CSV table of C-alpha atoms in Angstrom, one decimal:
chain,number,residue,atom,x,y,z
A,232,LYS,CA,-30.9,15.7,-11.6
A,233,ASN,CA,-28.2,16.0,-9.2
A,234,GLN,CA,-26.8,19.5,-9.3
A,235,VAL,CA,-24.3,21.6,-7.3
A,236,GLU,CA,-24.6,25.4,-7.6
A,237,GLN,CA,-22.0,27.7,-6.1
A,238,SER,CA,-22.2,31.4,-5.5
A,239,PRO,CA,-20.9,33.9,-6.1
A,240,GLN,CA,-19.1,32.9,-9.3
A,241,SER,CA,-16.5,35.4,-8.5
A,242,LEU,CA,-15.6,37.5,-5.5
A,243,ILE,CA,-13.0,40.4,-4.9
A,244,ILE,CA,-12.2,41.3,-1.3
A,245,LEU,CA,-9.5,43.3,0.6
A,246,GLU,CA,-6.8,41.5,2.6
A,247,GLY,CA,-8.0,41.0,6.2
A,248,LYS,CA,-11.6,40.9,5.4
A,249,ASN,CA,-14.0,37.9,6.0
A,250,CYS,CA,-15.9,36.4,3.2
A,251,THR,CA,-18.5,33.4,2.8
A,252,LEU,CA,-18.9,31.3,-0.3
A,253,GLN,CA,-22.2,29.3,-0.8
A,254,CYS,CA,-22.9,25.8,-2.0
A,255,ASN,CA,-26.3,24.6,-2.9
A,256,TYR,CA,-26.9,21.0,-3.9
A,257,THR,CA,-29.9,18.8,-5.0
A,258,VAL,CA,-27.7,15.6,-4.5
A,259,SER,CA,-29.8,12.5,-3.4
A,260,PRO,CA,-28.8,10.3,-1.5
A,261,PHE,CA,-26.1,12.3,0.2
A,262,SER,CA,-23.0,10.9,1.4
A,263,ASN,CA,-20.6,13.8,2.0
A,264,LEU,CA,-19.6,17.3,0.9
A,265,ARG,CA,-16.1,18.6,0.4
A,266,TRP,CA,-14.6,21.9,-0.2
A,267,TYR,CA,-11.4,22.2,-2.2
A,268,LYS,CA,-9.0,25.1,-2.8
A,269,GLN,CA,-7.3,25.2,-6.1
A,270,ASP,CA,-4.6,27.5,-6.9
A,271,THR,CA,-4.0,28.7,-10.4
A,272,GLY,CA,-2.1,26.0,-12.3
A,273,ARG,CA,-2.1,23.5,-9.4
A,274,GLY,CA,-4.2,20.5,-8.4
A,275,PRO,CA,-7.0,21.0,-5.9
A,276,VAL,CA,-6.3,20.6,-2.1
A,277,SER,CA,-8.9,19.5,0.3
A,278,LEU,CA,-10.1,21.8,2.8
A,279,THR,CA,-13.0,20.1,4.7
A,280,ILE,CA,-15.0,16.9,4.4
A,281,MET,CA,-18.4,16.8,6.0
A,282,THR,CA,-21.0,14.1,6.4
A,283,PHE,CA,-24.6,14.2,7.0
A,284,SER,CA,-24.5,14.4,10.7
A,285,GLU,CA,-21.9,17.2,10.8
A,286,ASN,CA,-22.8,20.9,10.9
A,287,THR,CA,-19.6,22.7,11.3
A,288,LYS,CA,-16.0,21.8,10.4
A,289,SER,CA,-13.0,24.0,10.7
A,290,ASN,CA,-9.5,24.0,9.2
A,291,GLY,CA,-7.5,27.0,10.4
A,292,ARG,CA,-9.1,30.2,9.0
A,293,TYR,CA,-11.6,28.1,6.9
A,294,THR,CA,-14.8,27.1,8.4
A,295,ALA,CA,-17.4,25.1,6.6
A,296,THR,CA,-21.0,24.6,7.5
A,297,LEU,CA,-23.6,22.2,6.3
A,298,ASP,CA,-27.4,22.3,6.7
A,299,ALA,CA,-28.6,18.8,5.4
A,300,ASP,CA,-32.2,19.7,5.6
A,301,THR,CA,-31.9,22.8,3.3
A,302,LYS,CA,-29.1,21.1,1.3
A,303,GLN,CA,-26.9,24.1,1.8
A,304,SER,CA,-23.1,24.5,2.7
A,305,SER,CA,-21.0,27.5,3.2
A,306,LEU,CA,-17.3,28.1,3.6
A,307,HIS,CA,-16.3,31.0,5.6
A,308,ILE,CA,-12.8,32.5,5.3
A,309,THR,CA,-11.7,34.7,8.2
A,310,ALA,CA,-9.0,37.3,8.1
A,311,SER,CA,-8.4,36.7,4.4
A,312,GLN,CA,-4.7,36.7,3.2
A,313,LEU,CA,-3.3,37.2,-0.3
A,314,SER,CA,-2.7,33.4,-0.5
A,315,ASP,CA,-6.4,32.7,-0.2
A,316,SER,CA,-6.7,33.9,-3.9
A,317,ALA,CA,-7.9,30.8,-5.5
A,318,SER,CA,-10.8,28.9,-6.8
A,319,TYR,CA,-12.9,27.2,-4.2
A,320,ILE,CA,-14.9,24.1,-5.5
A,321,CYS,CA,-17.8,22.3,-3.7
A,322,VAL,CA,-18.1,18.5,-4.3
A,323,VAL,CA,-20.9,16.3,-3.3
A,324,SER,CA,-20.8,12.6,-3.2
A,325,GLY,CA,-24.0,10.7,-3.3
A,326,SER,CA,-24.4,7.3,-1.7
A,327,GLY,CA,-21.6,5.3,-0.3
A,328,GLY,CA,-19.5,2.5,-1.1
A,329,SER,CA,-18.1,1.9,-4.7
A,330,ASN,CA,-21.2,3.2,-6.3
A,331,TYR,CA,-20.7,6.8,-5.4
A,332,LYS,CA,-21.7,9.5,-7.7
A,333,LEU,CA,-19.8,12.8,-7.6
A,334,THR,CA,-21.4,16.0,-8.5
A,335,PHE,CA,-19.1,19.1,-8.8
A,336,GLY,CA,-19.8,22.8,-8.5
A,337,LYS,CA,-18.2,25.2,-11.1
A,338,GLY,CA,-16.3,26.9,-8.3
A,339,THR,CA,-16.2,30.4,-6.9
A,340,LEU,CA,-13.1,32.4,-7.9
A,341,LEU,CA,-11.8,34.5,-5.0
A,342,THR,CA,-9.3,37.3,-5.4
A,343,VAL,CA,-7.8,38.9,-2.3
A,344,ASN,CA,-6.2,42.3,-3.0
A,345,PRO,CA,-3.8,44.1,-0.8
B,8,LYS,CA,6.6,11.7,1.8
B,9,ALA,CA,6.5,12.6,-1.8
B,10,GLY,CA,3.2,13.8,-3.3
B,11,VAL,CA,1.2,12.8,-6.3
B,12,THR,CA,3.3,13.0,-9.5
B,13,GLN,CA,1.9,13.2,-13.0
B,14,THR,CA,3.8,13.0,-16.3
B,15,PRO,CA,4.0,14.6,-18.7
B,16,ARG,CA,3.0,18.0,-17.4
B,17,TYR,CA,2.3,19.4,-20.9
B,18,LEU,CA,1.2,17.5,-24.0
B,19,ILE,CA,0.3,18.7,-27.5
B,20,LYS,CA,-1.5,16.3,-29.9
B,21,THR,CA,-3.7,16.4,-33.0
B,22,ARG,CA,-7.2,15.1,-33.5
B,23,GLY,CA,-7.2,11.4,-34.0
B,24,GLN,CA,-4.1,10.5,-32.0
B,25,GLN,CA,-4.1,8.7,-28.8
B,26,VAL,CA,-2.4,9.8,-25.6
B,27,THR,CA,-1.3,8.1,-22.3
B,28,LEU,CA,-0.9,9.9,-19.2
B,29,SER,CA,0.9,8.7,-15.9
B,30,CYS,CA,0.1,9.1,-12.3
B,31,SER,CA,2.3,8.0,-9.4
B,32,PRO,CA,0.3,8.1,-6.1
B,33,ILE,CA,1.6,8.9,-2.7
B,34,SER,CA,3.6,6.0,-1.4
B,35,GLY,CA,1.2,3.4,0.4
B,36,HIS,CA,-2.0,4.8,-1.3
B,37,ARG,CA,-3.9,2.0,-3.1
B,38,SER,CA,-6.6,4.4,-4.9
B,39,VAL,CA,-6.1,6.4,-7.8
B,40,SER,CA,-8.8,8.6,-9.4
B,41,TRP,CA,-8.9,10.5,-12.5
B,42,TYR,CA,-10.6,13.9,-13.4
B,43,GLN,CA,-10.8,16.1,-16.3
B,44,GLN,CA,-11.0,19.8,-15.8
B,45,THR,CA,-12.1,22.3,-18.4
B,46,PRO,CA,-13.2,26.0,-18.1
B,47,GLY,CA,-16.6,25.2,-19.4
B,48,GLN,CA,-17.5,22.0,-17.6
B,49,GLY,CA,-15.2,22.4,-14.5
B,50,LEU,CA,-14.1,19.2,-12.7
B,51,GLN,CA,-15.5,15.9,-13.9
B,52,PHE,CA,-14.8,12.3,-12.6
B,53,LEU,CA,-13.4,10.0,-15.1
B,54,PHE,CA,-12.7,6.8,-13.1
B,55,GLU,CA,-11.2,5.4,-9.8
B,56,TYR,CA,-8.8,2.3,-9.7
B,57,PHE,CA,-8.3,0.5,-6.4
B,58,SER,CA,-5.9,-2.5,-6.0
B,59,GLU,CA,-5.7,-2.7,-9.9
B,60,THR,CA,-9.4,-2.8,-10.4
B,61,GLN,CA,-11.7,-0.1,-11.7
B,62,ARG,CA,-14.0,0.7,-8.8
B,63,ASN,CA,-16.1,3.4,-10.3
B,64,LYS,CA,-16.5,5.4,-13.4
B,65,GLY,CA,-18.0,8.6,-14.6
B,66,ASN,CA,-19.9,9.4,-17.7
B,67,PHE,CA,-17.2,9.5,-20.4
B,68,PRO,CA,-17.0,7.6,-23.7
B,69,GLY,CA,-15.1,4.4,-24.1
B,70,ARG,CA,-12.3,6.3,-25.6
B,71,PHE,CA,-11.3,7.0,-22.1
B,72,SER,CA,-9.7,4.1,-20.3
B,73,GLY,CA,-7.3,3.4,-17.6
B,74,ARG,CA,-5.5,0.8,-15.5
B,75,GLN,CA,-3.4,0.5,-12.5
B,76,PHE,CA,-0.5,-1.5,-12.0
B,77,SER,CA,0.6,-3.6,-8.9
B,78,ASN,CA,2.7,-0.7,-7.5
B,79,SER,CA,-0.4,1.6,-7.7
B,80,ARG,CA,0.8,3.6,-10.5
B,81,SER,CA,-1.9,4.3,-13.0
B,82,GLU,CA,-2.2,5.2,-16.5
B,83,MET,CA,-4.9,7.0,-18.3
B,84,ASN,CA,-5.4,6.5,-22.2
B,85,VAL,CA,-7.5,8.5,-24.6
B,86,SER,CA,-7.9,7.3,-28.0
B,87,THR,CA,-9.0,9.0,-31.2
B,88,LEU,CA,-8.5,12.4,-29.6
B,89,GLU,CA,-11.0,15.2,-30.4
B,90,LEU,CA,-10.7,19.0,-30.0
B,91,GLY,CA,-13.0,18.8,-26.9
B,92,ASP,CA,-10.5,16.6,-25.1
B,93,SER,CA,-8.3,19.6,-24.4
B,94,ALA,CA,-8.2,19.9,-20.7
B,95,LEU,CA,-6.2,19.7,-17.5
B,96,TYR,CA,-6.2,16.0,-16.4
B,97,LEU,CA,-5.8,15.4,-12.7
B,98,CYS,CA,-5.1,12.4,-10.7
B,99,ALA,CA,-5.7,12.0,-7.1
B,100,SER,CA,-4.6,9.3,-4.6
B,101,SER,CA,-6.1,8.2,-1.4
B,102,ALA,CA,-5.1,5.6,1.2
B,103,GLY,CA,-8.4,3.7,0.9
B,104,GLY,CA,-11.2,3.7,-1.6
B,105,PHE,CA,-13.0,7.0,-2.3
B,106,PRO,CA,-15.0,8.8,-0.9
B,107,GLY,CA,-14.3,7.5,2.5
B,108,TYR,CA,-10.8,8.9,2.5
B,109,GLU,CA,-9.0,12.1,1.9
B,110,GLN,CA,-7.8,12.6,-1.7
B,111,PHE,CA,-4.6,14.2,-2.6
B,112,PHE,CA,-4.2,15.6,-6.0
B,113,GLY,CA,-1.2,15.9,-8.5
B,114,PRO,CA,-0.3,18.9,-10.4
B,115,GLY,CA,-2.2,17.7,-13.5
B,116,THR,CA,-1.4,17.2,-17.1
B,117,ARG,CA,-2.4,19.9,-19.5
B,118,LEU,CA,-3.4,18.4,-22.7
B,119,THR,CA,-4.0,20.4,-25.9
B,120,VAL,CA,-5.6,18.8,-29.0
B,121,LEU,CA,-4.9,20.6,-32.2
């Protein structure tokens, strides 16, 4: 069964600190993996999209890594800011074309305190 | 460019009623996808429309349907509402067919079924 597990469920850090969120998946075949940021009361915003051949992708202070062999991805946030407080969702797409299957993680709720 | 817009933003219905939600994609985008988000299940994929044709669908009952018009605007309909249909309904648009293109989400429609 295709699954995406995210950890931790929630995380509290102090402003300026770094943190790493984890995403483990069992989706097969694999097409791509996306990380989204969702602020409370708003729609998700895409942070990164990674395909099988990509190991690392950055978007400002956000850096995603992908290990397709172990089926693990991480999202590293550097020098956190209060605005980073949000839910971070990992989504894995299986196969390509119009028959893709999406499997969603439940998200990690990040709180950045001053 | 204007972002993805969804109307209405909030809706209250009673069991057994039907509801229609609307989504206007970013100008030039031909793909519109719909998602349901609940605290318990997280994000779930409903369906994707591309150039007025349903391109892919998730595992939802036939009570959930949609359509896309020639101007790419899309509507989603839920018939015979159940309490469990209470959720945030999100639509997202992309320039080409998902998952090959980045998606941009709207703010969502919060549906409450009483």
